[in-house]
Amino acid sequence: MIQEKGNLSINSENFLPIIKKWLYTDKDIFIRELVSNACDAVTKLKKLASMGEADISDDETFQIHVTLDKEAHTLTITDNGIGMTADEIKKYINQIAFSGATDFLQKFQEKAEEDNEIIGHFGLGFYSAFMVADKVEIDTLSYQKEAQSAKWICTGGIDYEMQAGSKTERGTSVTLFLGEDGKEFLEETTLYAALRKYCSFMPVPIYVHITQEEAEQKEEQQQENSNVIHVSPQEAENIA
């Protein structure tokens, strides 16, 4: 059973506060980063399958689901891509390697007012989640045979926890527990605007689900395909 606590491999405890408060001029960039990561997970799995390295069905349908739970104050991005093992979480999430934290912070100071792309040059897009979330959880299951699911939990400091996950299907779910800085994304209009702004032409169909009262759910069901974040539902189907 996976059970671990530790510290992120970050050279400065000031790193996450910078991510959270100042690094991007537009907070909604986190949507682009996390959905892009989900698309990359699908792309990697397709590549492995084409090389005979991954066993997936010929009629596999790849999708990304964005789920907003207003009552729980959570936003979850789920893909059915390559997934990760516990060791891969440690490598790709915990071990953040800079050529030097001092160099990074210096570049931040110089460029923060110029653009919101600096984080992309350091491969740290995932951590943009902490711009809006007080807590982030990753629940993932690798494509590898007999892989065990794993869960990673971080509350915005340099400490993290890892334990056995709950996923039974291949892929990754990233859940953001939205804090005061992210409460605007509890509004459907704000969430949809960010998704359409950054994700309309990503190469995997993206669907949005809103947890709501039963009466509202019935009304929503009458709006067929209204939760597809593409130019049209037909385009989404063609992408798949």
Short mmCIF file of C-alpha atoms in Angstrom, two decimals:
data_model
loop_
_atom_site.label_atom_id
_atom_site.label_comp_id
_atom_site.label_asym_id
_atom_site.label_seq_id
_atom_site.Cartn_x
_atom_site.Cartn_y
_atom_site.Cartn_z
CA MET A 1 0.00 0.00 0.00
CA ILE A 2 1.28 3.46 -0.95
CA GLN A 3 1.72 5.78 2.02
CA GLU A 4 4.26 8.55 1.94
CA LYS A 5 4.85 12.11 3.07
CA GLY A 6 7.65 14.36 1.91
CA ASN A 7 8.82 17.68 0.54
CA LEU A 8 8.72 18.91 -3.00
CA SER A 9 12.15 19.26 -4.57
CA ILE A 10 11.94 23.03 -4.79
CA ASN A 11 14.92 25.20 -4.07
CA SER A 12 12.87 28.00 -2.58
CA GLU A 13 9.88 27.93 -0.24
CA ASN A 14 8.82 31.16 -1.94
CA PHE A 15 8.19 29.36 -5.21
CA LEU A 16 4.54 28.34 -4.75
CA PRO A 17 3.46 31.70 -3.29
CA ILE A 18 4.90 33.34 -6.40
CA ILE A 19 2.98 30.93 -8.60
CA LYS A 20 -0.19 31.60 -6.64
CA LYS A 21 -0.10 35.37 -6.53
CA TRP A 22 2.03 36.96 -9.22
CA LEU A 23 3.45 34.75 -11.94
CA TYR A 24 0.57 35.00 -14.39
CA THR A 25 -1.24 38.20 -15.24
CA ASP A 26 -4.31 36.09 -16.13
CA LYS A 27 -5.42 33.54 -13.53
CA ASP A 28 -7.46 31.60 -16.07
CA ILE A 29 -4.21 30.38 -17.65
CA PHE A 30 -4.36 27.40 -15.26
CA ILE A 31 -7.20 26.03 -17.40
CA ARG A 32 -4.96 26.01 -20.45
CA GLU A 33 -2.10 24.37 -18.58
CA LEU A 34 -4.12 21.55 -17.00
CA VAL A 35 -6.20 20.76 -20.08
CA SER A 36 -3.04 20.83 -22.22
CA ASN A 37 -1.47 18.31 -19.83
CA ALA A 38 -4.55 16.08 -20.23
CA CYS A 39 -4.27 16.33 -24.02
CA ASP A 40 -0.58 15.43 -23.81
CA ALA A 41 -1.46 12.34 -21.76
CA VAL A 42 -3.81 11.18 -24.52
CA THR A 43 -1.28 11.96 -27.25
CA LYS A 44 1.44 9.97 -25.46
CA LEU A 45 -0.83 6.96 -25.09
CA LYS A 46 -1.78 7.06 -28.78
CA LYS A 47 1.90 7.20 -29.69
CA LEU A 48 2.72 4.21 -27.50
CA ALA A 49 -0.20 2.29 -28.98
CA SER A 50 1.01 3.02 -32.53
CA MET A 51 4.41 1.59 -31.53
CA GLY A 52 2.84 -1.52 -30.06
CA GLU A 53 3.88 -0.49 -26.56
CA ALA A 54 0.36 0.02 -25.16
CA ASP A 55 -2.59 -2.31 -25.45
CA ILE A 56 -5.74 -0.32 -26.15
CA SER A 57 -8.90 -1.11 -28.07
CA ASP A 58 -9.13 -0.07 -31.72
CA ASP A 59 -12.41 1.71 -30.98
CA GLU A 60 -11.11 3.53 -27.90
CA THR A 61 -12.72 6.96 -27.48
CA PHE A 62 -10.52 9.62 -25.94
CA GLN A 63 -12.11 12.45 -24.00
CA ILE A 64 -11.38 15.06 -21.37
CA HIS A 65 -14.01 15.83 -18.75
CA VAL A 66 -14.11 19.01 -16.69
CA THR A 67 -16.37 18.69 -13.64
CA LEU A 68 -17.41 21.63 -11.47
CA ASP A 69 -18.92 20.82 -8.07
CA LYS A 70 -20.24 24.09 -6.70
CA GLU A 71 -21.15 22.70 -3.29
CA ALA A 72 -17.75 21.07 -2.73
CA HIS A 73 -15.91 24.03 -4.33
CA THR A 74 -13.95 21.66 -6.56
CA LEU A 75 -12.94 21.64 -10.21
CA THR A 76 -11.72 18.33 -11.66
CA ILE A 77 -10.00 17.70 -15.00
CA THR A 78 -10.07 14.02 -16.01
CA ASP A 79 -8.49 12.31 -18.99
CA ASN A 80 -8.22 8.71 -20.16
CA GLY A 81 -4.66 9.04 -21.35
CA ILE A 82 -1.40 7.42 -20.30
CA GLY A 83 -1.78 7.83 -16.52
CA MET A 84 1.08 7.67 -14.03
CA THR A 85 2.58 5.27 -11.53
CA ALA A 86 3.59 6.41 -8.04
CA ASP A 87 7.21 6.57 -9.18
CA GLU A 88 6.25 8.73 -12.15
CA ILE A 89 4.40 11.13 -9.86
CA LYS A 90 7.57 11.47 -7.80
CA LYS A 91 9.59 12.12 -10.95
CA TYR A 92 7.30 14.48 -12.85
CA ILE A 93 5.42 16.23 -10.04
CA ASN A 94 7.68 16.23 -6.98
CA GLN A 95 11.13 16.61 -8.50
CA ILE A 96 10.94 20.07 -9.98
CA ALA A 97 14.35 20.74 -11.44
CA PHE A 98 15.50 24.24 -12.33
CA SER A 99 18.83 25.12 -13.80
CA GLY A 100 18.78 27.27 -10.69
CA ALA A 101 16.00 28.68 -8.52
CA THR A 102 17.82 31.98 -8.23
CA ASP A 103 17.89 32.31 -12.00
CA PHE A 104 14.19 31.50 -12.17
CA LEU A 105 13.23 34.05 -9.54
CA GLN A 106 15.37 36.70 -11.23
CA LYS A 107 13.69 36.07 -14.56
CA PHE A 108 10.33 36.24 -12.83
CA GLN A 109 11.10 39.65 -11.40
CA GLU A 110 12.22 40.90 -14.79
CA LYS A 111 9.41 39.46 -16.89
CA ALA A 112 6.36 39.23 -14.66
CA GLU A 113 5.03 42.52 -15.94
CA GLU A 114 5.74 41.66 -19.57
CA ASP A 115 3.92 38.40 -20.19
CA ASN A 116 2.38 35.35 -18.55
CA GLU A 117 4.39 32.69 -20.36
CA ILE A 118 7.50 32.45 -18.17
CA ILE A 119 6.34 29.33 -16.35
CA GLY A 120 6.03 27.43 -19.60
CA HIS A 121 9.75 27.74 -20.20
CA PHE A 122 10.42 25.85 -16.96
CA GLY A 123 7.89 23.04 -17.52
CA LEU A 124 5.91 23.99 -14.43
CA GLY A 125 2.44 24.38 -15.90
CA PHE A 126 0.83 21.95 -13.46
CA TYR A 127 1.68 24.22 -10.54
CA SER A 128 -0.44 27.00 -12.00
CA ALA A 129 -3.28 25.13 -10.26
CA PHE A 130 -2.16 26.76 -7.02
CA MET A 131 -3.06 30.16 -8.40
CA VAL A 132 -6.70 29.34 -7.65
CA ALA A 133 -6.61 26.27 -5.37
CA ASP A 134 -5.78 25.88 -1.70
CA LYS A 135 -5.38 22.13 -2.22
CA VAL A 136 -4.74 19.93 -5.25
CA GLU A 137 -5.16 16.17 -5.59
CA ILE A 138 -3.98 13.90 -8.39
CA ASP A 139 -5.64 10.49 -8.69
CA THR A 140 -4.09 8.41 -11.46
CA LEU A 141 -3.79 4.92 -12.91
CA SER A 142 -1.08 4.06 -15.43
CA TYR A 143 -1.67 2.23 -18.72
CA GLN A 144 0.94 -0.31 -17.63
CA LYS A 145 -0.33 -3.78 -16.89
CA GLU A 146 -0.95 -4.53 -13.21
CA ALA A 147 -0.28 -0.90 -12.31
CA GLN A 148 -1.72 0.36 -9.04
CA SER A 149 -3.55 3.64 -8.75
CA ALA A 150 -1.85 6.42 -6.80
CA LYS A 151 -3.01 9.66 -5.21
CA TRP A 152 -0.91 12.79 -4.60
CA ILE A 153 -2.12 15.56 -2.27
CA CYS A 154 -0.63 19.01 -1.71
CA THR A 155 -2.07 21.96 0.17
CA GLY A 156 0.06 24.64 -1.46
CA GLY A 157 3.18 24.45 0.67
CA ILE A 158 6.26 22.36 -0.02
CA ASP A 159 4.82 19.28 1.75
CA TYR A 160 2.90 16.55 -0.05
CA GLU A 161 1.27 13.21 0.75
CA MET A 162 1.00 10.11 -1.41
CA GLN A 163 -1.29 7.17 -0.88
CA ALA A 164 -3.17 4.50 -2.80
CA GLY A 165 -5.57 6.02 -5.30
CA SER A 166 -9.17 5.20 -6.08
CA LYS A 167 -9.12 5.15 -9.88
CA THR A 168 -10.14 1.89 -11.52
CA GLU A 169 -9.81 3.08 -15.12
CA ARG A 170 -6.67 4.27 -16.88
CA GLY A 171 -5.98 8.00 -16.84
CA THR A 172 -5.60 10.94 -14.48
CA SER A 173 -7.94 13.18 -12.50
CA VAL A 174 -6.63 16.48 -11.14
CA THR A 175 -8.94 17.99 -8.53
CA LEU A 176 -8.59 21.61 -7.47
CA PHE A 177 -10.14 22.66 -4.16
CA LEU A 178 -10.84 26.25 -5.10
CA GLY A 179 -9.91 28.88 -2.55
CA GLU A 180 -10.66 32.57 -2.24
CA ASP A 181 -8.43 33.34 -5.24
CA GLY A 182 -10.38 30.89 -7.39
CA LYS A 183 -13.97 31.42 -6.32
CA GLU A 184 -14.83 33.16 -9.60
CA PHE A 185 -14.37 29.81 -11.36
CA LEU A 186 -17.31 28.41 -9.42
CA GLU A 187 -19.41 30.45 -11.84
CA GLU A 188 -20.29 28.50 -14.96
CA THR A 189 -19.97 31.52 -17.24
CA THR A 190 -16.41 32.19 -16.05
CA LEU A 191 -15.40 28.55 -16.44
CA TYR A 192 -16.91 28.26 -19.92
CA ALA A 193 -15.28 31.51 -21.01
CA ALA A 194 -11.83 30.26 -19.96
CA LEU A 195 -12.34 26.89 -21.65
CA ARG A 196 -13.51 28.45 -24.89
CA LYS A 197 -10.68 30.98 -24.77
CA TYR A 198 -7.91 28.40 -24.46
CA CYS A 199 -9.29 24.98 -25.34
CA SER A 200 -11.66 25.24 -28.31
CA PHE A 201 -9.14 23.81 -30.75
CA MET A 202 -7.32 21.26 -28.62
CA PRO A 203 -7.10 17.83 -30.28
CA VAL A 204 -9.28 15.92 -27.79
CA PRO A 205 -13.03 16.45 -27.18
CA ILE A 206 -13.65 18.31 -23.91
CA TYR A 207 -16.90 18.00 -21.97
CA VAL A 208 -18.08 20.03 -19.00
CA HIS A 209 -20.25 18.71 -16.19
CA ILE A 210 -21.84 20.91 -13.55
CA THR A 211 -23.00 19.37 -10.27
CA GLN A 212 -26.31 21.07 -9.53
CA GLU A 213 -29.77 20.67 -8.05
CA GLU A 214 -32.08 18.03 -9.55
CA ALA A 215 -34.43 20.58 -11.14
CA GLU A 216 -31.48 22.29 -12.81
CA GLN A 217 -30.15 18.95 -14.02
CA LYS A 218 -33.42 18.21 -15.86
CA GLU A 219 -33.27 21.58 -17.56
CA GLU A 220 -29.64 21.02 -18.54
CA GLN A 221 -30.44 17.62 -20.04
CA GLN A 222 -32.76 19.32 -22.50
CA GLN A 223 -29.82 21.29 -23.90
CA GLU A 224 -28.25 18.53 -25.98
CA ASN A 225 -24.46 18.67 -26.32
CA SER A 226 -24.32 22.12 -24.72
CA ASN A 227 -21.33 21.06 -22.65
CA VAL A 228 -18.96 20.46 -25.55
CA ILE A 229 -16.09 22.94 -25.53
CA HIS A 230 -15.49 23.07 -29.27
CA VAL A 231 -16.73 25.17 -32.16
CA SER A 232 -19.50 22.62 -32.58
CA PRO A 233 -20.46 19.18 -31.29
CA GLN A 234 -19.75 17.83 -34.80
CA GLU A 235 -16.19 19.13 -34.64
CA ALA A 236 -15.70 17.41 -31.30
CA GLU A 237 -16.87 14.11 -32.73
CA ASN A 238 -14.55 14.48 -35.74
CA ILE A 239 -11.58 15.14 -33.46
CA ALA A 240 -12.25 11.92 -31.56
#
